[in-house]
């Protein structure tokens, strides 16, 4: 008994030596926000360089689906997707921590149906925050300029402005406190107003041409002008963004970005930039020791043992109350991994038994191999590991000669409930190298015109019937980049594109056959 207590004492005391010294912070990532077909549910997208995050929605009243990343995305980040029930809260209180770590970041996200609200989760040594201090009577006296003022006690705070803004940055020490600095950013307003006017002009022309296209009054020349207007909007918006983003940071801190695009002549905004106060939990506790041990065992795929460690953590006498949701989520992950590992093992054992008895048929092997792939995918989603990836690839090799079947159902998209089935929707597979521009999706006529310029990149795979259904088969060795759903009879239905990656992530079913339900906008729908 004394030996066990001694070992526990040594383990707890050694925890600070291996603890992570960086904190995690959160910030909105507006550029990563996106519309997504979530069947009316709420979506949250978390982008991070860290692969082992634990996510809890502490005020959720229903089951929350969390899709953990198995690899880095094209943007260089791991993408965590959190899906909340449409009848649950749309103001989600979210807590994020690294597996086995007591430090966390938390925020409240205002969610929307069928929309992914994006946040950036960063690991930093010294987090900072910004608070607006602008008063109603704050103004800059020069009508040709505007000012942003930062008050801070952070040494070496850097305020970086775009060169095109032609800003003048000055620093001075607060007269009442020598440890507080005031940083003034004064810039001529003419360029900002000009850039904003350019955006408004481009958007007006684009909207007018879009209206003509939607009302079937556009000529071929209008379609060409629409292309140019779309590009002009993108250029103008990029120029405005490059001109109006001020970056604030210091050594080992997160980067804050201030948007000044809404400022005008004589405008003045005031902000305080402060260190973010972190509640430092003591590492030398029984709870934190069990959490660290649970994370270590989870990484080793010892889920039963990890579960015991997390239960010990949540029942320990010094457990931090606000860490209980994260620990409960860790226990739930262990339960899921245990369950799906058993289901995968059962399916694989069936294949091995049939091979041993020499009575394996292609259909039977396909059935159990497809099921095993689905189960291992779940575990690999929770705990990405080469062990699972290698076995998934071996199972897929058993099915490489079998086609991928996808069953589509197209219905009208309303705010909460689905509308009627949509028949006569052409399903075009797209085999190009780059994604399809949104300009190609303004109308069926526009899409057909663009398609005629590169017919080798498109192939019609199906047409929905009166129930809005279509079943297609694809060669797994020659899969398309995505699909275009083009209405052929109802011009009020908005044409839709979805990439194969997004489709496969959202689809239901097995490795052999997927089911995908697509909700499509109708321009005359009273709900929009």
PDB file of C-alpha atoms in Angstrom, residues 293-467:
ATOM      1  CA  UNK A 293      -3.367   9.483 -17.379  1.00  0.00           C
ATOM      2  CA  UNK A 294      -6.731   9.173 -19.147  1.00  0.00           C
ATOM      3  CA  UNK A 295      -5.459  11.139 -22.146  1.00  0.00           C
ATOM      4  CA  UNK A 296      -2.316   8.979 -22.320  1.00  0.00           C
ATOM      5  CA  UNK A 297      -4.315   5.734 -22.237  1.00  0.00           C
ATOM      6  CA  UNK A 298      -6.834   7.061 -24.792  1.00  0.00           C
ATOM      7  CA  UNK A 299      -3.998   7.835 -27.227  1.00  0.00           C
ATOM      8  CA  UNK A 300      -2.768   4.242 -26.734  1.00  0.00           C
ATOM      9  CA  UNK A 301      -6.285   2.956 -27.646  1.00  0.00           C
ATOM     10  CA  UNK A 302      -6.745   1.512 -24.133  1.00  0.00           C
ATOM     11  CA  UNK A 303     -10.279   2.829 -23.843  1.00  0.00           C
ATOM     12  CA  UNK A 304     -11.441   0.721 -20.873  1.00  0.00           C
ATOM     13  CA  UNK A 305      -8.481   1.869 -18.799  1.00  0.00           C
ATOM     14  CA  UNK A 306      -8.870   5.474 -20.000  1.00  0.00           C
ATOM     15  CA  UNK A 307     -12.530   5.391 -18.973  1.00  0.00           C
ATOM     16  CA  UNK A 308     -11.570   4.296 -15.457  1.00  0.00           C
ATOM     17  CA  UNK A 309      -9.040   7.148 -15.227  1.00  0.00           C
ATOM     18  CA  UNK A 310     -11.615   9.741 -16.297  1.00  0.00           C
ATOM     19  CA  UNK A 311     -14.186   8.387 -13.827  1.00  0.00           C
ATOM     20  CA  UNK A 312     -11.563   8.678 -11.107  1.00  0.00           C
ATOM     21  CA  UNK A 313     -10.922  12.270 -12.244  1.00  0.00           C
ATOM     22  CA  UNK A 314     -14.570  13.312 -12.094  1.00  0.00           C
ATOM     23  CA  UNK A 315     -15.072  11.681  -8.690  1.00  0.00           C
ATOM     24  CA  UNK A 316     -11.828  12.954  -7.142  1.00  0.00           C
ATOM     25  CA  UNK A 317     -12.165  15.220  -4.103  1.00  0.00           C
ATOM     26  CA  UNK A 318     -10.384  18.155  -5.775  1.00  0.00           C
ATOM     27  CA  UNK A 319     -12.147  18.087  -9.153  1.00  0.00           C
ATOM     28  CA  UNK A 320     -12.724  21.548 -10.649  1.00  0.00           C
ATOM     29  CA  UNK A 321     -16.485  21.923 -11.130  1.00  0.00           C
ATOM     30  CA  UNK A 322     -16.291  23.751 -14.453  1.00  0.00           C
ATOM     31  CA  UNK A 323     -14.111  20.958 -15.891  1.00  0.00           C
ATOM     32  CA  UNK A 324     -16.804  18.310 -15.322  1.00  0.00           C
ATOM     33  CA  UNK A 325     -18.459  18.789 -18.778  1.00  0.00           C
ATOM     34  CA  UNK A 326     -15.114  18.154 -20.519  1.00  0.00           C
ATOM     35  CA  UNK A 327     -14.432  15.070 -18.381  1.00  0.00           C
ATOM     36  CA  UNK A 328     -17.940  13.729 -19.091  1.00  0.00           C
ATOM     37  CA  UNK A 329     -17.299  14.220 -22.816  1.00  0.00           C
ATOM     38  CA  UNK A 330     -14.058  12.237 -22.458  1.00  0.00           C
ATOM     39  CA  UNK A 331     -15.936   9.381 -20.757  1.00  0.00           C
ATOM     40  CA  UNK A 332     -18.537   9.447 -23.537  1.00  0.00           C
ATOM     41  CA  UNK A 333     -15.779   9.232 -26.161  1.00  0.00           C
ATOM     42  CA  UNK A 334     -14.317   6.192 -24.410  1.00  0.00           C
ATOM     43  CA  UNK A 335     -17.756   4.521 -24.400  1.00  0.00           C
ATOM     44  CA  UNK A 336     -18.201   5.198 -28.123  1.00  0.00           C
ATOM     45  CA  UNK A 337     -14.743   3.869 -29.007  1.00  0.00           C
ATOM     46  CA  UNK A 338     -15.297   0.710 -26.937  1.00  0.00           C
ATOM     47  CA  UNK A 339     -18.638   0.077 -28.635  1.00  0.00           C
ATOM     48  CA  UNK A 340     -17.534   0.628 -32.224  1.00  0.00           C
ATOM     49  CA  UNK A 341     -14.282  -1.286 -31.802  1.00  0.00           C
ATOM     50  CA  UNK A 342     -16.362  -4.298 -30.676  1.00  0.00           C
ATOM     51  CA  UNK A 343     -18.719  -3.923 -33.658  1.00  0.00           C
ATOM     52  CA  UNK A 344     -15.772  -3.661 -36.075  1.00  0.00           C
ATOM     53  CA  UNK A 345     -14.110  -6.711 -34.510  1.00  0.00           C
ATOM     54  CA  UNK A 346     -17.343  -8.686 -34.879  1.00  0.00           C
ATOM     55  CA  UNK A 347     -17.642  -7.800 -38.593  1.00  0.00           C
ATOM     56  CA  UNK A 348     -13.996  -8.668 -39.287  1.00  0.00           C
ATOM     57  CA  UNK A 349     -14.357 -11.969 -37.415  1.00  0.00           C
ATOM     58  CA  UNK A 350     -17.263 -12.878 -39.705  1.00  0.00           C
ATOM     59  CA  UNK A 351     -15.065 -12.352 -42.782  1.00  0.00           C
ATOM     60  CA  UNK A 352     -12.222 -14.404 -41.298  1.00  0.00           C
ATOM     61  CA  UNK A 353     -14.629 -17.190 -40.353  1.00  0.00           C
ATOM     62  CA  UNK A 354     -16.065 -17.343 -43.893  1.00  0.00           C
ATOM     63  CA  UNK A 355     -12.570 -17.400 -45.395  1.00  0.00           C
ATOM     64  CA  UNK A 356     -11.493 -20.151 -42.985  1.00  0.00           C
ATOM     65  CA  UNK A 357     -14.566 -22.265 -43.836  1.00  0.00           C
ATOM     66  CA  UNK A 358     -14.089 -21.491 -47.546  1.00  0.00           C
ATOM     67  CA  UNK A 359     -17.703 -20.369 -48.032  1.00  0.00           C
ATOM     68  CA  UNK A 360     -17.132 -16.620 -48.517  1.00  0.00           C
ATOM     69  CA  UNK A 361     -19.238 -14.956 -51.212  1.00  0.00           C
ATOM     70  CA  UNK A 362     -18.573 -11.520 -52.703  1.00  0.00           C
ATOM     71  CA  UNK A 363     -21.855 -10.131 -51.374  1.00  0.00           C
ATOM     72  CA  UNK A 364     -21.258 -11.463 -47.848  1.00  0.00           C
ATOM     73  CA  UNK A 365     -17.674 -10.159 -47.715  1.00  0.00           C
ATOM     74  CA  UNK A 366     -18.864  -6.799 -49.063  1.00  0.00           C
ATOM     75  CA  UNK A 367     -21.580  -6.627 -46.402  1.00  0.00           C
ATOM     76  CA  UNK A 368     -19.271  -7.238 -43.432  1.00  0.00           C
ATOM     77  CA  UNK A 369     -16.286  -5.329 -44.854  1.00  0.00           C
ATOM     78  CA  UNK A 370     -18.466  -2.302 -45.511  1.00  0.00           C
ATOM     79  CA  UNK A 371     -19.836  -2.462 -41.962  1.00  0.00           C
ATOM     80  CA  UNK A 372     -16.322  -2.819 -40.471  1.00  0.00           C
ATOM     81  CA  UNK A 373     -15.122   0.213 -42.457  1.00  0.00           C
ATOM     82  CA  UNK A 374     -18.039   2.281 -41.133  1.00  0.00           C
ATOM     83  CA  UNK A 375     -17.349   1.250 -37.517  1.00  0.00           C
ATOM     84  CA  UNK A 376     -13.587   1.850 -37.766  1.00  0.00           C
ATOM     85  CA  UNK A 377     -14.252   5.229 -39.395  1.00  0.00           C
ATOM     86  CA  UNK A 378     -16.198   6.242 -36.286  1.00  0.00           C
ATOM     87  CA  UNK A 379     -13.363   5.272 -33.934  1.00  0.00           C
ATOM     88  CA  UNK A 380     -10.756   6.855 -36.211  1.00  0.00           C
ATOM     89  CA  UNK A 381     -12.836  10.036 -36.187  1.00  0.00           C
ATOM     90  CA  UNK A 382     -12.688  10.135 -32.374  1.00  0.00           C
ATOM     91  CA  UNK A 383      -9.059   9.067 -32.092  1.00  0.00           C
ATOM     92  CA  UNK A 384      -7.150   9.361 -35.425  1.00  0.00           C
ATOM     93  CA  UNK A 385      -4.533   6.637 -35.540  1.00  0.00           C
ATOM     94  CA  UNK A 386      -2.491   4.780 -38.181  1.00  0.00           C
ATOM     95  CA  UNK A 387      -3.701   1.533 -36.609  1.00  0.00           C
ATOM     96  CA  UNK A 388      -7.251   2.246 -37.792  1.00  0.00           C
ATOM     97  CA  UNK A 389      -6.247   3.855 -41.087  1.00  0.00           C
ATOM     98  CA  UNK A 390      -4.197   0.835 -42.187  1.00  0.00           C
ATOM     99  CA  UNK A 391      -7.037  -1.574 -41.426  1.00  0.00           C
ATOM    100  CA  UNK A 392      -9.591   0.617 -43.187  1.00  0.00           C
ATOM    101  CA  UNK A 393      -7.381   0.626 -46.303  1.00  0.00           C
ATOM    102  CA  UNK A 394      -7.035  -3.180 -46.227  1.00  0.00           C
ATOM    103  CA  UNK A 395     -10.806  -3.555 -46.006  1.00  0.00           C
ATOM    104  CA  UNK A 396     -11.331  -1.081 -48.830  1.00  0.00           C
ATOM    105  CA  UNK A 397      -8.975  -3.145 -50.991  1.00  0.00           C
ATOM    106  CA  UNK A 398     -11.438  -6.026 -50.668  1.00  0.00           C
ATOM    107  CA  UNK A 399     -14.076  -3.783 -52.242  1.00  0.00           C
ATOM    108  CA  UNK A 400     -12.000  -1.887 -54.816  1.00  0.00           C
ATOM    109  CA  UNK A 401     -13.771  -3.505 -57.782  1.00  0.00           C
ATOM    110  CA  UNK A 402     -17.242  -2.693 -56.464  1.00  0.00           C
ATOM    111  CA  UNK A 403     -18.921   0.556 -57.562  1.00  0.00           C
ATOM    112  CA  UNK A 404     -19.897   3.372 -55.224  1.00  0.00           C
ATOM    113  CA  UNK A 405     -23.668   3.711 -55.187  1.00  0.00           C
ATOM    114  CA  UNK A 406     -25.263   6.997 -54.144  1.00  0.00           C
ATOM    115  CA  UNK A 407     -28.998   7.376 -53.642  1.00  0.00           C
ATOM    116  CA  UNK A 408     -30.134  11.014 -53.968  1.00  0.00           C
ATOM    117  CA  UNK A 409     -33.384  12.610 -52.823  1.00  0.00           C
ATOM    118  CA  UNK A 410     -34.075  16.245 -53.762  1.00  0.00           C
ATOM    119  CA  UNK A 411     -36.626  18.274 -51.798  1.00  0.00           C
ATOM    120  CA  UNK A 412     -37.554  21.934 -51.428  1.00  0.00           C
ATOM    121  CA  UNK A 413     -35.572  23.800 -48.734  1.00  0.00           C
ATOM    122  CA  UNK A 414     -37.645  25.659 -46.162  1.00  0.00           C
ATOM    123  CA  UNK A 415     -36.499  27.224 -42.924  1.00  0.00           C
ATOM    124  CA  UNK A 416     -37.346  24.357 -40.567  1.00  0.00           C
ATOM    125  CA  UNK A 417     -39.380  21.702 -42.369  1.00  0.00           C
ATOM    126  CA  UNK A 418     -38.806  20.193 -45.787  1.00  0.00           C
ATOM    127  CA  UNK A 419     -40.989  21.040 -48.742  1.00  0.00           C
ATOM    128  CA  UNK A 420     -42.191  18.837 -51.590  1.00  0.00           C
ATOM    129  CA  UNK A 421     -39.989  16.475 -53.552  1.00  0.00           C
ATOM    130  CA  UNK A 422     -38.349  18.054 -56.603  1.00  0.00           C
ATOM    131  CA  UNK A 423     -38.481  15.933 -59.780  1.00  0.00           C
ATOM    132  CA  UNK A 424     -36.535  16.356 -63.020  1.00  0.00           C
ATOM    133  CA  UNK A 425     -33.301  17.492 -61.416  1.00  0.00           C
ATOM    134  CA  UNK A 426     -30.304  16.632 -63.583  1.00  0.00           C
ATOM    135  CA  UNK A 427     -27.326  15.263 -61.618  1.00  0.00           C
ATOM    136  CA  UNK A 428     -24.060  16.233 -63.318  1.00  0.00           C
ATOM    137  CA  UNK A 429     -20.733  14.828 -62.110  1.00  0.00           C
ATOM    138  CA  UNK A 430     -17.944  17.403 -62.389  1.00  0.00           C
ATOM    139  CA  UNK A 431     -14.459  16.102 -63.254  1.00  0.00           C
ATOM    140  CA  UNK A 432     -12.589  19.415 -63.452  1.00  0.00           C
ATOM    141  CA  UNK A 433      -9.507  20.292 -61.414  1.00  0.00           C
ATOM    142  CA  UNK A 434     -10.886  23.349 -59.588  1.00  0.00           C
ATOM    143  CA  UNK A 435     -14.157  23.991 -57.786  1.00  0.00           C
ATOM    144  CA  UNK A 436     -17.059  25.477 -59.724  1.00  0.00           C
ATOM    145  CA  UNK A 437     -17.458  29.248 -59.437  1.00  0.00           C
ATOM    146  CA  UNK A 438     -20.704  30.526 -57.922  1.00  0.00           C
ATOM    147  CA  UNK A 439     -21.202  32.519 -61.114  1.00  0.00           C
ATOM    148  CA  UNK A 440     -21.954  29.230 -62.930  1.00  0.00           C
ATOM    149  CA  UNK A 441     -24.817  28.540 -60.539  1.00  0.00           C
ATOM    150  CA  UNK A 442     -26.931  31.637 -61.152  1.00  0.00           C
ATOM    151  CA  UNK A 443     -29.242  29.777 -63.538  1.00  0.00           C
ATOM    152  CA  UNK A 444     -29.580  26.559 -65.535  1.00  0.00           C
ATOM    153  CA  UNK A 445     -28.982  28.509 -68.734  1.00  0.00           C
ATOM    154  CA  UNK A 446     -25.779  29.993 -67.346  1.00  0.00           C
ATOM    155  CA  UNK A 447     -24.554  26.565 -66.208  1.00  0.00           C
ATOM    156  CA  UNK A 448     -25.259  24.970 -69.582  1.00  0.00           C
ATOM    157  CA  UNK A 449     -23.400  27.782 -71.315  1.00  0.00           C
ATOM    158  CA  UNK A 450     -20.323  27.320 -69.117  1.00  0.00           C
ATOM    159  CA  UNK A 451     -20.540  23.538 -69.456  1.00  0.00           C
ATOM    160  CA  UNK A 452     -20.541  23.801 -73.254  1.00  0.00           C
ATOM    161  CA  UNK A 453     -17.071  25.392 -73.090  1.00  0.00           C
ATOM    162  CA  UNK A 454     -15.591  22.311 -71.366  1.00  0.00           C
ATOM    163  CA  UNK A 455     -17.956  19.359 -72.005  1.00  0.00           C
ATOM    164  CA  UNK A 456     -15.250  16.801 -71.150  1.00  0.00           C
ATOM    165  CA  UNK A 457     -15.389  17.946 -67.505  1.00  0.00           C
ATOM    166  CA  UNK A 458     -19.056  17.028 -67.031  1.00  0.00           C
ATOM    167  CA  UNK A 459     -21.103  13.851 -67.209  1.00  0.00           C
ATOM    168  CA  UNK A 460     -24.799  13.478 -66.461  1.00  0.00           C
ATOM    169  CA  UNK A 461     -25.165  10.591 -64.024  1.00  0.00           C
ATOM    170  CA  UNK A 462     -28.871  10.742 -63.256  1.00  0.00           C
ATOM    171  CA  UNK A 463     -32.262  12.479 -63.274  1.00  0.00           C
ATOM    172  CA  UNK A 464     -34.604  12.548 -60.266  1.00  0.00           C
ATOM    173  CA  UNK A 465     -38.010  10.897 -60.670  1.00  0.00           C
ATOM    174  CA  UNK A 466     -41.420  12.136 -59.509  1.00  0.00           C
ATOM    175  CA  UNK A 467     -40.428  11.323 -55.907  1.00  0.00           C
TER     176      UNK A 467
END
